[in-house]
Amino acid sequence: MTDPSSAYSRLNLTGKRIIVTGGGSGMGREAALLFAARGAKVTIADVNETGGNDVADLIADAGGEAVFVKTDLTNEADVKNLVATAAERFGGLDGAFNNAGIIGPHGSIAETSFETWQKVIAVNLNAVFLSLKHEIQYFLAHGGGSIVNTISTAGRFAYPGLPAYVASKHGALGLTRQTAWDYAAKGIRINAILPGSTETPLAAGGLKNPAAAEVVKKAQPIGRLGQPGEIAEAAAFLLSDAASFIVGADLYVDGGVSVNP
Ligand SMILES: NC(=O)c1ccc[n+]([C@@H]2O[C@H](COP(=O)([O-])OP(=O)(O)OC[C@H]3O[C@@H](n4cnc5c(N)ncnc54)[C@H](O)[C@@H]3O)[C@@H](O)[C@H]2O)c1
């Protein structure tokens, strides 16, 4: 039987060194704060210097350890530098939350420019490839690790007017499953979380109109938007030792959107 005094210890992230991409805003920001509060040493990666530094300062002010590394995740040299800097700063690396993403303008494919397509694929798919590649190379050489990718219910379902976003998220989910399979026996656990509509700056554009916001809330059985901290909780669990047998999972954190697949 589990000793009650240690019942929660596997959920803690004490001493774990974790990269959070897109850590300067929204879900990444809440995840960095939560991971640090659970004892992790956090490397925050973002193109947004102000947001990233703010989060690192908040963690330091609360007595935690964090560093911000300005990173454009679509640039391979930046991603290599991120992994090397994180490992050097904290003496190693145990986990990564690959969470950065963009949504791009709404419009059907006939209305979507090739430039928009390429931009969304670059951040939501190419950057996930680069992050996985360099994190996995590190973990292979250093005894393993755990990775969580932020996908979206758009990785499973179509949404009106979001062809590039839906395609990029379907691709990133496929890459999660493929890498989960390829590296499971090598000590690397890779999983996906699929958030539903969540109150962050990314979603704010589509929710400005109160009528549109009401439609989005009603589309989620729980009847409300998610909060970024609720997504962070799922990522913290999957990165923790409590999830040691969970590999290649699609963890929906969506207020029930996925009940009718
Ligand atoms: N908010 C939602 O409703 C929702 C729902 C499902 C999935 N998601 C996904 O959740 C993830 C986080 O989104 P969020 O809602 O917190 O958005 P957000 O806009 O608040 O945060 C995203 C962060 O990613 C960073 N970023 C963008 N491009 C980057 C790049 N090239 N290099 C480094 N950083 C970059 C941004 O600067 C920003 O800080 C995304 O992958 C998004 O697709 C969001």
Tab-separated table of C-alpha atoms in Angstrom, residues 90-236:
chain	number	residue	atom	x	y	z
A	90	PHE	CA	20.333	23.502	-14.710
A	91	GLY	CA	22.873	20.669	-15.171
A	92	GLY	CA	20.593	18.511	-17.307
A	93	LEU	CA	17.110	18.188	-18.766
A	94	ASP	CA	14.239	15.896	-17.728
A	95	GLY	CA	11.203	17.128	-19.635
A	96	ALA	CA	9.726	19.424	-22.251
A	97	PHE	CA	6.292	20.940	-22.763
A	98	ASN	CA	6.124	21.768	-26.484
A	99	ASN	CA	3.242	24.165	-26.338
A	100	ALA	CA	3.862	27.236	-28.542
A	101	GLY	CA	1.358	27.741	-31.322
A	102	ILE	CA	-0.529	30.242	-33.460
A	103	ILE	CA	-4.012	30.090	-34.950
A	104	GLY	CA	-3.750	32.338	-38.037
A	105	PRO	CA	-6.618	34.162	-39.743
A	106	HIS	CA	-10.005	32.464	-40.206
A	107	GLY	CA	-11.113	31.563	-43.732
A	108	SER	CA	-11.881	28.539	-45.873
A	109	ILE	CA	-9.067	27.085	-48.000
A	110	ALA	CA	-10.191	29.086	-51.064
A	111	GLU	CA	-9.648	32.250	-49.022
A	112	THR	CA	-6.345	31.169	-47.405
A	113	SER	CA	-3.074	32.495	-48.814
A	114	PHE	CA	-0.151	30.125	-49.211
A	115	GLU	CA	1.778	32.487	-46.936
A	116	THR	CA	-0.760	31.997	-44.117
A	117	TRP	CA	-0.639	28.229	-44.645
A	118	GLN	CA	3.169	28.203	-44.444
A	119	LYS	CA	3.261	30.399	-41.336
A	120	VAL	CA	0.827	28.233	-39.380
A	121	ILE	CA	2.533	24.988	-40.468
A	122	ALA	CA	5.925	26.490	-39.540
A	123	VAL	CA	4.948	27.159	-35.914
A	124	ASN	CA	2.448	24.375	-35.222
A	125	LEU	CA	4.140	21.522	-37.099
A	126	ASN	CA	7.707	22.335	-38.209
A	127	ALA	CA	8.601	23.751	-34.784
A	128	VAL	CA	7.185	20.641	-33.092
A	129	PHE	CA	9.402	18.517	-35.379
A	130	LEU	CA	12.480	20.603	-34.478
A	131	SER	CA	11.687	20.604	-30.747
A	132	LEU	CA	11.071	16.851	-30.633
A	133	LYS	CA	14.190	16.127	-32.687
A	134	HIS	CA	16.594	18.066	-30.479
A	135	GLU	CA	14.947	17.129	-27.175
A	136	ILE	CA	14.957	13.442	-28.153
A	137	GLN	CA	18.614	13.607	-29.218
A	138	TYR	CA	19.422	14.997	-25.775
A	139	PHE	CA	17.306	12.421	-23.920
A	140	LEU	CA	18.813	9.521	-25.912
A	141	ALA	CA	22.272	10.598	-24.826
A	142	HIS	CA	21.314	11.289	-21.192
A	143	GLY	CA	19.092	8.480	-19.937
A	144	GLY	CA	15.600	9.471	-21.090
A	145	GLY	CA	12.941	12.082	-20.354
A	146	SER	CA	9.327	13.022	-20.838
A	147	ILE	CA	7.684	15.227	-23.480
A	148	VAL	CA	4.166	16.650	-23.752
A	149	ASN	CA	2.937	18.356	-26.919
A	150	THR	CA	0.013	20.783	-26.859
A	151	ILE	CA	-2.224	19.817	-29.744
A	152	SER	CA	-5.932	20.880	-29.725
A	153	THR	CA	-9.270	19.234	-30.331
A	154	ALA	CA	-8.471	20.574	-33.834
A	155	GLY	CA	-5.924	17.738	-33.990
A	156	ARG	CA	-8.866	15.348	-34.116
A	157	PHE	CA	-11.844	17.297	-35.527
A	158	ALA	CA	-12.457	19.879	-38.267
A	159	TYR	CA	-13.503	23.418	-37.330
A	160	PRO	CA	-15.096	25.941	-39.685
A	161	GLY	CA	-12.574	28.189	-41.428
A	162	LEU	CA	-9.343	26.840	-39.929
A	163	PRO	CA	-7.731	24.656	-42.644
A	164	ALA	CA	-4.093	25.398	-41.812
A	165	TYR	CA	-4.628	25.170	-38.056
A	166	VAL	CA	-6.585	21.896	-38.280
A	167	ALA	CA	-4.021	20.363	-40.683
A	168	SER	CA	-1.074	21.488	-38.550
A	169	LYS	CA	-2.605	20.050	-35.377
A	170	HIS	CA	-3.527	16.742	-37.078
A	171	GLY	CA	0.114	16.545	-38.252
A	172	ALA	CA	1.527	17.336	-34.817
A	173	LEU	CA	-0.694	14.666	-33.249
A	174	GLY	CA	0.590	12.132	-35.796
A	175	LEU	CA	4.162	13.111	-34.984
A	176	THR	CA	3.419	12.685	-31.268
A	177	ARG	CA	2.125	9.149	-31.822
A	178	GLN	CA	5.008	8.213	-34.133
A	179	THR	CA	7.718	9.445	-31.796
A	180	ALA	CA	5.917	7.951	-28.760
A	181	TRP	CA	6.130	4.545	-30.428
A	182	ASP	CA	9.712	4.943	-31.679
A	183	TYR	CA	11.189	5.993	-28.320
A	184	ALA	CA	8.996	4.323	-25.666
A	185	ALA	CA	11.504	1.516	-25.089
A	186	LYS	CA	14.357	4.027	-24.867
A	187	GLY	CA	13.123	5.743	-21.713
A	188	ILE	CA	11.369	8.626	-23.450
A	189	ARG	CA	7.628	9.088	-22.812
A	190	ILE	CA	5.831	11.317	-25.318
A	191	ASN	CA	2.162	12.307	-24.955
A	192	ALA	CA	-0.328	14.838	-26.307
A	193	ILE	CA	-2.869	17.055	-24.615
A	194	LEU	CA	-5.832	18.257	-26.661
A	195	PRO	CA	-7.327	21.383	-25.114
A	196	GLY	CA	-10.751	22.683	-25.971
A	197	SER	CA	-11.410	26.431	-26.272
A	198	THR	CA	-9.486	28.101	-23.488
A	199	GLU	CA	-9.356	31.710	-22.342
A	200	THR	CA	-5.955	32.904	-23.593
A	201	PRO	CA	-4.732	35.704	-25.881
A	202	LEU	CA	-4.730	33.185	-28.781
A	203	ALA	CA	-8.469	32.554	-28.428
A	204	ALA	CA	-9.358	36.163	-27.589
A	205	GLY	CA	-9.748	37.276	-31.234
A	206	GLY	CA	-12.465	34.726	-31.950
A	207	LEU	CA	-14.268	35.473	-28.670
A	208	LYS	CA	-14.460	39.286	-28.904
A	209	ASN	CA	-17.991	39.116	-30.217
A	210	PRO	CA	-20.202	38.041	-27.245
A	211	ALA	CA	-22.541	36.046	-29.520
A	212	ALA	CA	-19.583	34.100	-30.976
A	213	ALA	CA	-18.226	33.513	-27.474
A	214	GLU	CA	-21.616	32.103	-26.418
A	215	VAL	CA	-21.589	29.659	-29.381
A	216	VAL	CA	-18.086	28.476	-28.432
A	217	LYS	CA	-19.084	27.975	-24.773
A	218	LYS	CA	-22.225	26.057	-25.730
A	219	ALA	CA	-20.193	23.808	-28.058
A	220	GLN	CA	-18.333	22.569	-24.976
A	221	PRO	CA	-20.621	20.319	-22.874
A	222	ILE	CA	-19.293	21.895	-19.667
A	223	GLY	CA	-20.789	25.204	-20.896
A	224	ARG	CA	-17.739	27.399	-20.410
A	225	LEU	CA	-14.247	28.081	-21.702
A	226	GLY	CA	-11.241	26.346	-20.201
A	227	GLN	CA	-8.782	28.254	-18.051
A	228	PRO	CA	-5.069	28.019	-18.956
A	229	GLY	CA	-4.270	26.681	-15.480
A	230	GLU	CA	-6.565	23.706	-16.143
A	231	ILE	CA	-4.488	22.792	-19.202
A	232	ALA	CA	-1.280	23.252	-17.214
A	233	GLU	CA	-2.517	20.719	-14.614
A	234	ALA	CA	-2.816	18.027	-17.316
A	235	ALA	CA	0.679	18.772	-18.649
A	236	ALA	CA	2.145	18.671	-15.122
